[in-house]
Amino acid sequence: MSNIPETGRTQRVTIRLVVLQILVLSLLATLGGRLWYLQIRTGSQYAAQAQGNHIREVVEPAVRGEILDASGRVLVGNQTKLVVSVSRTSLLQQKDRGKAVLSRLAEVLGLPAKEVQDKVRLCDAKTPKPCWNGSPYQPIPVTQQATTQQALQIMERREDFPGVTAQSTALRRYTGVEGANASQVLGYLSPVTDEEVTKSADKTGRERRLPSDQIGRAGLEAVYDDDLRGTTGIDKLEVDNLGKVIGSAGTVPAQSGNNLVTSIDARVQKAVEDNLAQAMADARKVYDDETHKNFEADSGAVVVMDVKTGRIIAMASAPTFDPNIWVGGISAKDYQALTSKESNYPLINRAIQGQSAPGSTFKVVSAAAAAQAGYPLSSNYPCPSSLTIGGREFKNFESQGHGSITLARALEVSCDTVFYGLAYDQWMKDGGIKPKKDAKDWFFVTAKQFGLGAKTGIDLPSEVTGRIPDRQWKQSYYDANKDAWCEQAKTAKPDDYAAQIAKENCVDGYIMRAGDLVNYSIGQGDTLVTPLQMARIYAALANGGTLYRPTIGKAIMSPDGKLVREIAPHVDGKIPTDEKTLEYIDDATKGVIERGTAAWKFTGVGWPQKQIELHAKTGTAEVAGKQTTSYLTTYSRDYAVVMTMSQAGTGSGASGDAVRRIYQALYGVDDKGTIDNGKALLPKPQAELPKFNPDGTAIIKQASFTDGLTGSRTFLDPVPGPATGTGPAVLSLAALEPARATGRSRG
């Protein structure tokens, strides 16, 4: 028998029962609380979600707005195509799950049956393309290239094609109006990502993204996507637990997007593109004495800017491509061709993404820096054929000396040694190899005040900053490359120039040497700019010193032609020159056209300088391992025109004829220097917005003009139809690493 008293045993049982009761009551309380939370506290929320499980959305794409030029010509519109689509829901309701219907459809369309079947299957992690990655309740497009006869066969035999529709659908179209391409400016579309859809799930209207949406990914299509996209329509369908449609839960109609009026003139754009292409072709016929082969002229860019507003009249980049290649998708072969090194990356807009040394076109900035540093504009400065600094000889172009000359004359003849001397003197004043704590660094400071080394803020994506290689940049560059330099220096040999430089940099690559600054003063060395940055600077020289933010968008218009909002010019600041200095540089750049390095391409061949005064600065930048870069920066009373070409020769020699022809087209000047305003494309920038008909189409006036290259012609612009539709595309930009410019600059 147990020795435990009966009372003790009873107490232990009682305690266990109490604990069990507490546990049961706790579980019941927890369950009751959870039921209260689900049924009362959040019951309405879950009820709505349950109801949502029986609602399926069918999307009606919105009509995307058009992109127009300054006169209302359609640069980007929409075109109607016959699209054959299949309802997957209808197919699944058939006994053979639609196999027979798809086979008949493939026969009518002249496509392999398997291809049609693959297009209507749903995408997942294991299913290769082609497949459908949209909503299974959305009509799935099988082809966008159906003929009228094919569409009639399908629609007249509906009993043979249940769930199949053939209807007109709008697709994006890059019109090439007036022959203008402007592909890098206009941009492209691509489908939204799952992440974008998820992030906008709680939004409404245009802010909400749906799986079927197209979105701008580059150019104006991207920047003004919210304005252009419109609001997608939604047809809500009630379905049962098997997915069968049993009714409608309401419809939200689609709303068309607004139109974008730009400052681009399609006719000027065409003339600019043609002249850039011709200049590159001409350069490839010229023999380069230094490399002993013809110039490659592998890329280039041109910017035409309204000097009084900063608006872009034309922007061209080469090589280029047909933007319509993205509409409806692009083949792997075509995509590879556009993104390969062999094609030289035509997707890049070199006007805003192409960085290179500006060469002697930078000297107007250095002249302004010298004036700020206190060097008299009225003084003469020595222009010897060469100057020895730090044991290194820095030469003028073709080792030509000009004696003692003014800064203005130094700009006209593009004398390097004048600027070498000024930069070296200022470097010494700032402490030389041991800089003062309060070093003025006028040449760097002034460049930044001109807006260099920073984005201009143009309404295009992916603009780059360029580079001003000041002391701060020098230090950060040293920190990033010191280890690599020191490793390379270990193998340095007397005849290995690169290794010897690495050896020097390993020791004191962070120091601003005299050679760095004198090279910089003529737009060489580590200096990088974009054509747009230089156009902005020369526009400021033309308008009295105002730095405008470059813009392409001019106004947002509703589909019926009413103004939604105007995009006004924006002033970012002033260049750091007083009125006297500005007039001095203005007169010097006029001298470049009349008697300086550009005279042989302008006044020397009959340009009417007295009637239409032009100003210019030529530049020829030397780049390590490449042929010279041609740079020509110009302005008139109305426009700044900047052209640059990689590996093309001298500034005036390679670009002079093309830039002159652009001005001839703008002002109606023939090859004999006669001005005919009736043949001028745009003798004054167009300030007013285009007029529109009641249906939203633009009213285009008749005009005759000469493009300066192919002769004169007369045209009557067709009145564009209303915008209809959207179009898909996929694109990614390749990146170019700019080469470092070294050596002397040429005028």
XYZ file of C-alpha atoms in Angstrom:
747
model
C 0.000 0.000 0.000
C 1.029 3.608 -0.676
C 2.266 5.651 2.207
C 0.762 8.889 0.732
C -2.186 10.101 2.795
C -5.561 10.082 1.070
C -6.003 13.823 1.611
C -2.739 14.632 -0.212
C -3.716 12.551 -3.185
C -7.068 14.317 -3.415
C -5.412 17.730 -3.315
C -3.126 16.850 -6.219
C -6.054 15.704 -8.348
C -7.937 18.855 -7.536
C -5.000 21.041 -8.581
C -4.686 19.199 -11.873
C -8.378 19.649 -12.601
C -8.173 23.358 -11.858
C -5.172 23.762 -14.188
C -6.987 21.851 -16.920
C -10.089 24.012 -16.492
C -8.002 27.187 -16.731
C -6.315 25.888 -19.874
C -9.631 24.988 -21.503
C -11.159 28.341 -20.593
C -8.079 30.161 -21.975
C -8.340 28.309 -25.264
C -12.059 29.058 -25.484
C -11.413 32.727 -24.711
C -8.698 32.902 -27.384
C -10.940 31.237 -29.946
C -13.831 33.523 -29.054
C -11.628 36.585 -29.342
C -10.351 35.490 -32.730
C -13.899 34.840 -33.965
C -14.947 38.296 -32.739
C -12.000 39.883 -34.528
C -12.703 38.080 -37.811
C -16.497 38.408 -37.841
C -17.110 41.754 -36.153
C -13.938 43.870 -36.069
C -12.719 43.040 -39.632
C -15.730 41.211 -40.954
C -16.613 43.835 -43.558
C -13.046 43.864 -44.867
C -12.926 40.100 -45.393
C -16.415 40.127 -46.850
C -15.245 42.663 -49.431
C -12.209 40.545 -50.215
C -14.368 37.469 -50.625
C -16.633 39.395 -52.937
C -13.551 40.508 -54.857
C -12.627 36.908 -55.475
C -15.715 36.701 -57.706
C -14.869 39.866 -59.688
C -12.510 39.785 -62.643
C -11.296 42.896 -64.430
C -11.002 43.207 -68.215
C -8.870 46.167 -69.219
C -9.620 48.595 -72.051
C -6.340 50.357 -72.950
C -6.479 54.150 -72.993
C -5.649 56.114 -76.110
C -2.145 57.483 -75.524
C -1.665 61.157 -76.280
C 0.335 62.366 -79.250
C 3.675 64.161 -79.259
C 3.594 67.161 -81.598
C 6.196 69.528 -82.961
C 5.973 73.284 -82.415
C 3.562 73.701 -85.341
C 1.362 70.749 -84.425
C 2.847 68.118 -86.738
C 2.545 64.639 -85.231
C 5.974 63.333 -84.238
C 4.518 60.401 -82.308
C 0.962 59.257 -82.865
C -1.023 56.101 -83.157
C -2.064 53.946 -86.063
C -4.920 51.499 -86.328
C -4.184 47.858 -87.065
C -6.351 44.759 -87.205
C -5.659 42.704 -84.088
C -6.975 39.159 -83.674
C -7.510 38.226 -80.020
C -8.720 35.123 -78.205
C -10.733 34.871 -74.987
C -9.085 32.216 -72.848
C -12.234 31.976 -70.693
C -14.274 31.054 -73.755
C -11.739 28.439 -74.854
C -11.791 26.678 -71.478
C -15.577 26.335 -71.641
C -15.320 24.196 -74.772
C -15.072 20.393 -74.622
C -11.602 20.251 -76.149
C -10.559 23.422 -74.304
C -10.427 25.329 -77.584
C -7.937 23.158 -79.445
C -10.087 22.909 -82.594
C -10.799 26.654 -82.612
C -7.118 27.508 -82.367
C -6.285 25.090 -85.178
C -8.873 26.713 -87.458
C -7.626 30.154 -86.455
C -4.006 29.215 -87.257
C -5.085 28.034 -90.702
C -6.855 31.332 -91.464
C -3.908 33.404 -90.241
C -1.340 31.265 -92.020
C 0.503 30.506 -88.797
C 1.684 27.186 -87.297
C -0.948 25.753 -84.960
C 1.606 25.336 -82.157
C 2.600 29.015 -82.368
C -1.010 30.092 -81.886
C -1.499 27.669 -78.996
C 1.685 28.887 -77.298
C 0.612 32.522 -77.529
C -2.583 31.917 -75.526
C -1.020 29.848 -72.736
C -0.291 31.601 -69.456
C 3.250 32.509 -68.480
C 4.816 31.095 -65.336
C 8.311 30.271 -64.111
C 8.419 27.054 -66.163
C 6.720 28.226 -69.363
C 9.004 29.640 -72.061
C 7.930 32.448 -74.334
C 5.793 32.989 -76.304
C 3.113 33.013 -73.627
C 0.622 35.483 -72.116
C 1.711 37.293 -68.946
C -1.423 39.386 -68.532
C -4.762 38.671 -66.906
C -6.319 35.345 -67.998
C -9.615 37.204 -68.375
C -8.100 39.720 -70.779
C -8.446 39.021 -74.538
C -5.064 37.664 -75.652
C -3.700 39.104 -78.921
C -2.549 36.462 -81.388
C -1.465 38.771 -84.210
C -1.362 42.508 -84.827
C -0.879 42.124 -88.575
C -4.187 40.590 -89.678
C -5.427 41.420 -93.164
C -8.937 42.655 -93.873
C -9.732 39.352 -95.584
C -8.621 37.351 -92.554
C -10.676 39.526 -90.222
C -13.782 39.057 -92.408
C -13.337 35.282 -92.454
C -13.246 35.214 -88.664
C -16.143 37.575 -88.034
C -18.422 36.067 -90.713
C -17.957 32.548 -89.301
C -18.487 33.254 -85.630
C -19.810 29.753 -85.017
C -16.398 28.358 -86.029
C -14.483 30.883 -83.930
C -16.205 31.266 -80.545
C -14.207 33.571 -78.281
C -12.167 34.960 -81.188
C -12.389 38.651 -82.116
C -10.855 40.678 -84.926
C -11.024 44.413 -84.407
C -9.169 47.617 -85.070
C -6.692 48.461 -82.304
C -4.381 51.446 -82.061
C -0.612 50.954 -81.857
C 2.111 53.551 -81.233
C 3.606 55.046 -84.394
C 6.700 57.200 -84.755
C 5.681 59.093 -87.858
C 8.939 60.462 -89.233
C 6.942 63.538 -90.275
C 8.921 65.749 -92.683
C 11.569 63.028 -92.583
C 12.529 63.824 -88.967
C 13.684 60.850 -86.902
C 14.479 62.222 -83.423
C 14.414 58.696 -82.001
C 16.617 59.392 -78.961
C 14.537 62.469 -78.100
C 11.118 60.846 -78.466
C 11.857 57.669 -76.514
C 9.902 54.419 -76.412
C 7.357 52.373 -74.447
C 7.533 49.086 -72.570
C 5.165 47.056 -70.338
C 4.899 47.913 -66.662
C 6.671 45.651 -64.202
C 5.020 43.593 -61.448
C 6.645 45.890 -58.897
C 5.100 48.981 -60.505
C 1.683 47.316 -60.528
C 1.987 46.365 -56.844
C 3.166 49.823 -55.745
C 0.210 51.529 -57.425
C -2.460 49.019 -56.353
C -4.053 51.427 -53.843
C -4.088 54.365 -56.266
C -6.731 55.489 -58.716
C -6.936 57.117 -62.150
C -3.718 57.680 -64.066
C -1.579 56.880 -61.047
C -2.756 53.274 -60.983
C -0.747 50.792 -63.052
C -2.374 47.731 -64.564
C -0.608 44.640 -65.975
C -1.660 45.568 -69.514
C -0.298 49.131 -69.327
C 2.509 50.504 -71.441
C 4.816 53.054 -69.843
C 7.387 55.485 -71.214
C 10.933 54.305 -70.526
C 13.076 56.859 -72.360
C 12.922 60.283 -73.950
C 9.791 62.401 -73.874
C 7.651 59.273 -73.615
C 9.136 58.711 -70.154
C 9.280 62.276 -68.825
C 5.700 63.120 -69.826
C 4.267 59.640 -69.299
C 1.684 60.770 -66.734
C 0.307 63.324 -69.198
C 0.366 61.068 -72.244
C -0.831 57.790 -70.761
C -4.484 58.542 -70.061
C -6.681 56.441 -67.781
C -7.209 52.780 -68.556
C -10.825 51.586 -68.768
C -11.971 48.639 -66.652
C -14.891 46.279 -67.295
C -15.640 44.331 -64.083
C -17.046 40.836 -64.658
C -18.780 38.624 -62.098
C -17.626 35.005 -62.242
C -18.624 31.834 -60.396
C -16.253 29.498 -58.545
C -15.399 27.811 -61.841
C -14.409 31.095 -63.456
C -17.482 31.290 -65.692
C -18.726 34.829 -66.377
C -22.205 35.294 -64.887
C -22.694 39.050 -65.148
C -21.262 42.570 -65.067
C -20.251 44.487 -61.944
C -19.801 47.828 -63.642
C -17.639 49.581 -66.213
C -15.206 52.491 -65.946
C -14.625 53.940 -69.439
C -11.107 54.696 -70.661
C -9.987 58.316 -70.874
C -7.569 59.436 -73.583
C -4.237 60.912 -72.623
C -3.285 64.516 -73.253
C -1.061 65.648 -76.111
C 2.420 67.127 -75.705
C 3.403 70.099 -77.846
C 7.184 70.381 -78.108
C 9.540 73.122 -79.232
C 10.994 70.771 -81.865
C 10.479 71.908 -85.461
C 10.238 68.781 -87.614
C 11.669 70.537 -90.686
C 14.684 71.878 -88.786
C 15.136 68.483 -87.147
C 15.269 66.889 -90.594
C 17.820 69.440 -91.842
C 19.978 68.937 -88.744
C 19.918 65.143 -89.028
C 20.745 65.256 -92.734
C 23.635 67.662 -92.255
C 25.092 65.666 -89.382
C 24.942 62.491 -91.469
C 26.516 64.284 -94.433
C 29.283 65.771 -92.279
C 30.156 62.346 -90.907
C 30.152 60.836 -94.405
C 32.390 63.659 -95.677
C 34.804 63.262 -92.756
C 35.258 59.575 -93.565
C 36.633 60.591 -96.963
C 39.387 62.734 -95.402
C 42.842 61.307 -94.748
C 44.238 61.753 -91.228
C 47.962 62.513 -91.431
C 48.559 61.520 -87.809
C 46.956 58.055 -87.837
C 47.612 57.476 -91.551
C 44.076 56.440 -92.350
C 40.780 58.165 -93.067
C 38.839 59.637 -90.165
C 36.346 57.199 -88.664
C 33.695 59.785 -87.707
C 31.970 57.127 -85.639
C 29.439 59.293 -83.768
C 28.173 62.827 -83.429
C 25.518 65.181 -82.097
C 23.917 68.523 -82.903
C 21.853 70.848 -80.710
C 19.859 73.851 -81.933
C 18.636 76.024 -79.050
C 16.495 79.171 -78.870
C 18.883 81.555 -77.084
C 16.085 83.632 -75.531
C 14.167 80.776 -73.912
C 16.434 77.732 -73.738
C 13.940 75.721 -75.784
C 15.351 73.020 -78.043
C 14.472 73.469 -81.722
C 16.329 70.356 -82.884
C 18.495 67.667 -81.322
C 20.216 64.961 -83.337
C 22.424 62.067 -82.315
C 24.300 59.627 -84.540
C 24.322 56.740 -85.065
C 20.552 56.510 -84.855
C 17.784 53.959 -85.414
C 14.151 53.575 -86.466
C 12.040 53.926 -83.281
C 9.213 51.890 -84.836
C 11.371 48.802 -84.389
C 10.138 48.646 -80.775
C 6.419 48.787 -81.595
C 4.809 45.409 -81.048
C 8.019 43.960 -79.622
C 11.505 43.569 -81.026
C 13.329 40.479 -82.196
C 16.409 39.262 -80.361
C 18.425 39.820 -83.532
C 17.370 43.465 -83.859
C 17.928 44.117 -80.164
C 21.402 42.654 -80.338
C 22.170 44.839 -83.338
C 21.134 47.992 -81.470
C 23.035 47.221 -78.275
C 26.247 45.818 -79.681
C 29.639 47.484 -79.745
C 29.726 47.050 -83.518
C 26.712 49.349 -83.916
C 28.314 51.909 -81.547
C 25.254 52.005 -79.323
C 22.711 54.050 -81.324
C 20.271 54.050 -78.390
C 22.430 56.626 -76.594
C 21.483 60.276 -76.991
C 24.920 61.793 -77.437
C 23.582 65.339 -77.111
C 22.961 64.762 -73.390
C 24.881 61.542 -72.674
C 27.927 61.885 -74.899
C 30.817 63.222 -72.813
C 34.015 64.445 -74.409
C 36.654 67.124 -74.077
C 35.425 70.417 -75.579
C 38.810 71.494 -76.883
C 39.211 75.185 -77.676
C 35.445 75.867 -77.465
C 36.151 75.890 -73.701
C 38.366 78.976 -74.059
C 35.448 81.397 -73.670
C 35.092 79.989 -70.130
C 38.818 80.386 -69.520
C 38.690 83.957 -70.852
C 35.897 84.756 -68.390
C 37.927 83.093 -65.611
C 40.942 85.233 -66.466
C 38.775 88.352 -66.306
C 37.404 87.302 -62.890
C 40.959 86.652 -61.696
C 41.887 90.235 -62.551
C 43.821 89.834 -65.809
C 43.082 92.969 -67.884
C 41.092 92.466 -71.076
C 42.890 95.414 -72.634
C 46.372 93.941 -72.156
C 48.426 91.926 -74.619
C 49.679 88.450 -73.788
C 52.508 86.474 -75.393
C 51.515 83.796 -77.920
C 54.742 81.881 -78.654
C 54.760 78.697 -80.683
C 55.338 76.694 -77.492
C 55.684 77.068 -73.744
C 57.757 74.886 -71.391
C 56.073 74.215 -68.044
C 57.340 71.738 -65.478
C 59.924 70.406 -67.903
C 57.299 69.642 -70.531
C 56.801 71.502 -73.792
C 53.235 72.613 -74.548
C 52.785 73.606 -78.187
C 50.372 75.631 -80.230
C 48.530 73.924 -83.045
C 51.058 73.390 -85.842
C 53.569 75.189 -83.578
C 52.435 78.573 -84.872
C 53.168 81.717 -82.862
C 51.338 85.050 -83.115
C 53.500 87.388 -81.042
C 51.953 89.567 -78.364
C 48.155 89.584 -78.778
C 44.956 90.384 -76.901
C 42.692 87.790 -75.357
C 40.164 88.509 -78.114
C 42.732 87.740 -80.781
C 43.749 84.632 -78.842
C 40.142 83.430 -79.159
C 40.013 84.304 -82.869
C 43.164 82.377 -83.797
C 42.721 79.880 -80.934
C 46.148 80.486 -79.399
C 46.808 77.815 -76.789
C 49.950 79.326 -75.291
C 48.149 82.506 -74.162
C 45.837 80.368 -72.016
C 48.704 78.140 -70.905
C 50.469 81.219 -69.584
C 47.405 82.594 -67.790
C 46.559 79.257 -66.182
C 50.144 78.682 -65.072
C 50.395 82.157 -63.574
C 47.176 81.647 -61.642
C 48.350 78.209 -60.478
C 51.482 79.832 -59.072
C 49.396 82.527 -57.318
C 47.348 79.770 -55.692
C 50.485 78.200 -54.238
C 51.643 75.931 -57.021
C 52.589 72.435 -55.867
C 51.719 73.457 -52.270
C 48.332 75.166 -52.664
C 47.194 77.877 -50.287
C 44.256 77.198 -47.999
C 42.419 80.082 -49.634
C 43.380 79.179 -53.219
C 41.013 81.043 -55.558
C 40.925 78.365 -58.289
C 39.294 80.849 -60.664
C 39.458 78.543 -63.671
C 37.521 75.798 -61.885
C 35.112 78.088 -60.054
C 34.195 79.961 -63.222
C 33.457 76.767 -65.150
C 31.027 75.671 -62.464
C 29.400 79.105 -62.522
C 28.854 78.524 -66.244
C 26.922 75.386 -65.300
C 29.565 72.818 -66.225
C 30.070 69.708 -64.129
C 26.314 69.509 -63.444
C 23.163 68.479 -65.263
C 21.358 71.204 -67.180
C 17.982 69.875 -66.014
C 16.572 69.275 -69.505
C 13.270 67.388 -69.629
C 14.892 64.200 -70.880
C 15.982 61.271 -68.693
C 19.503 59.949 -68.151
C 21.354 63.223 -68.693
C 24.983 63.090 -67.504
C 26.909 65.747 -65.590
C 30.191 65.997 -67.440
C 33.265 66.679 -65.325
C 35.254 69.619 -64.024
C 38.515 68.072 -62.701
C 39.104 70.389 -59.751
C 41.130 69.610 -56.621
C 38.301 67.722 -54.951
C 37.822 65.488 -57.996
C 41.600 64.995 -58.219
C 41.707 63.696 -54.646
C 38.724 61.362 -55.034
C 40.142 60.030 -58.317
C 43.446 59.353 -56.604
C 41.770 57.534 -53.712
C 39.898 55.305 -56.141
C 42.902 54.454 -58.339
C 45.947 54.562 -56.066
C 46.209 50.791 -55.569
C 45.926 50.071 -59.293
C 48.540 52.727 -60.134
C 50.996 51.418 -57.577
C 50.562 47.862 -58.833
C 51.154 48.985 -62.431
C 54.180 51.024 -61.366
C 55.968 47.857 -60.203
C 56.432 46.834 -63.853
C 57.403 50.295 -65.104
C 60.079 50.399 -67.800
C 61.774 53.496 -69.259
C 59.963 53.080 -72.582
C 56.558 52.304 -71.034
C 54.890 55.720 -70.919
C 51.664 54.500 -69.286
C 53.556 52.696 -66.534
C 55.750 55.741 -65.902
C 52.636 57.905 -65.504
C 51.189 55.292 -63.139
C 54.398 55.454 -61.116
C 54.079 59.223 -60.758
C 50.406 58.977 -59.864
C 51.106 56.316 -57.250
C 53.291 58.783 -55.363
C 51.393 62.071 -55.681
C 48.478 61.619 -58.063
C 46.290 63.752 -55.805
C 48.352 66.899 -56.422
C 47.096 69.489 -58.890
C 50.140 69.915 -61.093
C 50.801 72.834 -63.416
C 50.322 70.566 -66.410
C 46.863 69.597 -65.199
C 45.700 73.185 -65.084
C 47.239 74.357 -68.360
C 45.709 71.392 -70.196
C 42.376 72.111 -68.515
C 42.476 75.781 -69.572
C 42.153 74.783 -73.246
C 39.444 72.156 -72.694
C 41.693 69.091 -72.545
C 42.897 66.604 -69.931
C 40.167 65.208 -67.698
C 37.578 67.812 -68.673
C 34.277 66.422 -69.977
C 31.227 68.270 -71.292
C 28.100 67.431 -73.265
C 26.957 69.219 -76.440
C 23.872 70.450 -74.575
C 25.991 72.055 -71.849
C 28.008 73.928 -74.465
C 24.861 75.010 -76.326
C 23.527 76.448 -73.079
C 26.739 78.409 -72.485
C 26.818 79.887 -75.981
C 23.110 80.706 -75.781
C 23.893 82.675 -72.602
C 26.653 84.568 -74.428
C 24.071 85.465 -77.076
C 21.233 86.590 -74.780
C 23.193 88.773 -72.374
C 24.288 86.213 -69.812
C 21.134 84.305 -68.782
C 21.412 80.555 -68.265
C 18.077 79.034 -69.210
C 17.116 75.501 -68.294
C 16.880 73.632 -71.615
C 13.375 72.363 -72.360
C 11.652 70.437 -75.126
C 8.120 70.254 -73.761
C 6.208 73.431 -74.524
C 2.599 72.744 -73.509
C 0.167 70.009 -72.511
C -3.020 70.038 -74.589
C -6.237 68.089 -74.056
C -7.350 65.651 -76.790
C -9.777 68.300 -78.080
C -7.014 70.898 -78.420
C -7.502 72.932 -75.246
C -4.580 74.150 -73.165
C -4.046 72.129 -69.984
C -0.824 73.808 -68.912
C 2.023 75.686 -70.519
C 5.647 74.797 -69.798
C 7.276 78.191 -69.412
C 11.006 78.925 -69.847
C 12.953 78.678 -66.596
C 15.939 80.839 -65.633
C 18.602 78.980 -63.643
C 21.032 81.858 -63.207
C 23.565 84.125 -64.891
C 27.040 83.460 -66.196
C 29.743 85.188 -64.080
C 30.641 87.957 -66.513
C 29.972 91.654 -66.266
C 28.621 93.543 -69.262
C 32.069 94.663 -70.394
C 33.472 91.119 -70.390
C 30.393 89.771 -72.136
C 30.701 92.353 -74.910
C 34.396 91.575 -75.199
C 33.804 87.826 -75.678
C 30.885 88.533 -78.000
C 33.117 90.628 -80.253
C 35.876 88.012 -80.153
C 33.556 85.178 -81.192
C 32.270 87.336 -84.034
C 35.902 87.705 -85.094
C 36.223 83.902 -85.272
C 33.627 83.975 -88.082
C 35.017 87.063 -89.829
C 38.781 86.594 -89.631
C 39.521 83.710 -87.305
C 39.588 79.921 -87.451
C 36.018 79.564 -88.811
C 36.199 82.308 -91.449
C 37.075 79.924 -94.291
C 33.785 78.069 -93.738
C 31.542 81.114 -93.336
C 32.470 84.619 -94.523
C 35.119 83.092 -96.742
C 32.420 81.369 -98.788
C 29.848 84.153 -98.860
C 27.930 84.046 -95.577
C 25.964 87.363 -95.254
C 27.575 88.345 -91.953
C 26.356 91.957 -92.067
C 22.727 90.866 -92.347
C 22.841 87.799 -90.093
C 25.688 88.097 -87.610
C 27.169 84.799 -86.470
C 29.565 84.087 -83.624
C 31.647 80.956 -83.141
C 34.463 79.125 -81.454
C 36.178 76.156 -83.017
C 37.673 73.258 -81.110
C 39.712 70.173 -81.940
C 40.321 67.935 -78.936
C 43.009 65.280 -78.831
C 41.921 62.013 -77.224
C 44.337 59.291 -76.131
C 44.170 56.325 -78.496
C 41.694 57.961 -80.864
C 41.518 60.460 -83.676
C 40.653 64.063 -82.850
C 37.183 65.212 -81.818
C 35.633 67.998 -83.877
C 33.731 70.657 -81.907
C 32.058 73.791 -83.288
C 29.995 76.071 -81.056
C 28.102 78.985 -82.647
C 25.275 81.437 -82.078
C 23.236 84.067 -83.863
C 20.709 86.584 -82.591
C 18.176 83.737 -82.330
C 19.892 80.369 -82.075
C 22.843 78.537 -80.602
C 23.993 75.696 -82.851
C 26.547 73.214 -81.524
C 27.968 70.275 -83.444
C 30.483 67.677 -82.348
C 31.801 64.542 -84.031
C 34.061 61.890 -82.575
C 37.187 60.980 -84.574
C 36.339 63.409 -87.372
C 39.116 66.006 -87.550
C 39.241 69.711 -86.797
C 36.406 71.821 -85.460
C 35.943 73.992 -88.514
C 37.175 71.493 -91.085
C 34.798 68.683 -90.152
C 31.805 70.612 -88.798
C 31.984 74.013 -90.476
C 30.083 73.242 -93.691
C 27.318 71.366 -91.874
C 26.753 74.103 -89.295
C 26.683 76.762 -92.028
C 24.084 74.742 -93.955
C 21.934 74.506 -90.818
C 21.973 78.309 -90.539
C 21.224 78.537 -94.268
C 18.154 76.361 -93.732
C 17.014 78.366 -90.710
C 17.347 81.787 -92.376
C 16.769 80.932 -96.049
C 20.310 81.705 -97.258
C 21.511 80.154 -100.506
C 25.094 79.190 -101.369
C 25.738 82.664 -102.834
C 24.765 84.400 -99.584
C 21.386 85.659 -100.819
C 18.623 85.720 -98.219
C 15.133 84.571 -99.215
C 12.762 84.742 -96.250
C 10.213 82.715 -98.179
C 12.600 79.764 -98.166
C 13.602 80.090 -94.518
C 12.600 77.220 -92.269
C 12.454 79.262 -89.080
C 13.909 82.788 -89.271
C 12.509 83.398 -85.776
C 11.772 80.816 -83.082
C 8.069 80.015 -82.937
C 6.713 81.534 -79.746
C 2.984 80.860 -80.097
C 1.327 77.485 -79.677
C -0.283 75.795 -82.691
C -3.992 76.246 -83.419
C -6.338 73.277 -83.302
C -9.553 72.254 -85.008
C -12.602 71.411 -82.850
C -11.738 67.695 -83.134
C -8.282 68.292 -81.671
C -6.277 68.069 -84.906
C -3.707 70.783 -85.506
C -4.056 73.397 -88.238
C -0.861 73.264 -90.302
C -0.054 76.120 -92.657
C 1.525 75.777 -96.073
C 5.202 76.643 -96.285
C 8.102 76.436 -98.675
C 11.680 76.150 -97.580
C 15.188 75.003 -98.333
C 16.994 72.586 -96.056
C 20.426 73.848 -97.112
C 21.439 70.413 -98.342
C 18.937 68.999 -100.808
C 17.589 72.243 -102.229
C 14.221 73.954 -101.886
C 10.814 72.334 -101.908
C 7.217 73.329 -101.226
C 4.796 71.296 -99.162
C 1.340 71.280 -97.658
C 1.289 69.478 -94.358
C -1.368 66.810 -94.037
C -3.806 67.382 -91.198
C -3.125 64.581 -88.728
C -5.949 62.434 -87.482
C -6.934 62.132 -83.827
C -4.796 60.015 -81.536
C -5.865 56.420 -81.070
C -4.165 53.743 -79.037
C -1.017 52.521 -77.377
C 1.987 50.447 -78.355
C 4.490 48.224 -76.556
C 8.268 48.231 -76.604
C 11.185 47.032 -74.527
C 14.548 48.790 -74.385
C 17.600 49.210 -72.230
C 20.386 51.757 -72.714
C 23.989 50.745 -73.149
C 26.603 52.790 -71.328
C 29.634 54.404 -72.880
C 32.756 55.162 -70.871
C 34.209 58.396 -72.259
C 37.840 58.396 -73.259
C 40.214 60.769 -71.542
C 41.269 63.742 -73.633
C 44.951 64.532 -73.549
C 47.375 66.829 -75.300
C 46.918 70.212 -76.882
C 43.710 71.683 -78.186
C 43.362 72.933 -81.719
C 41.227 75.747 -82.955
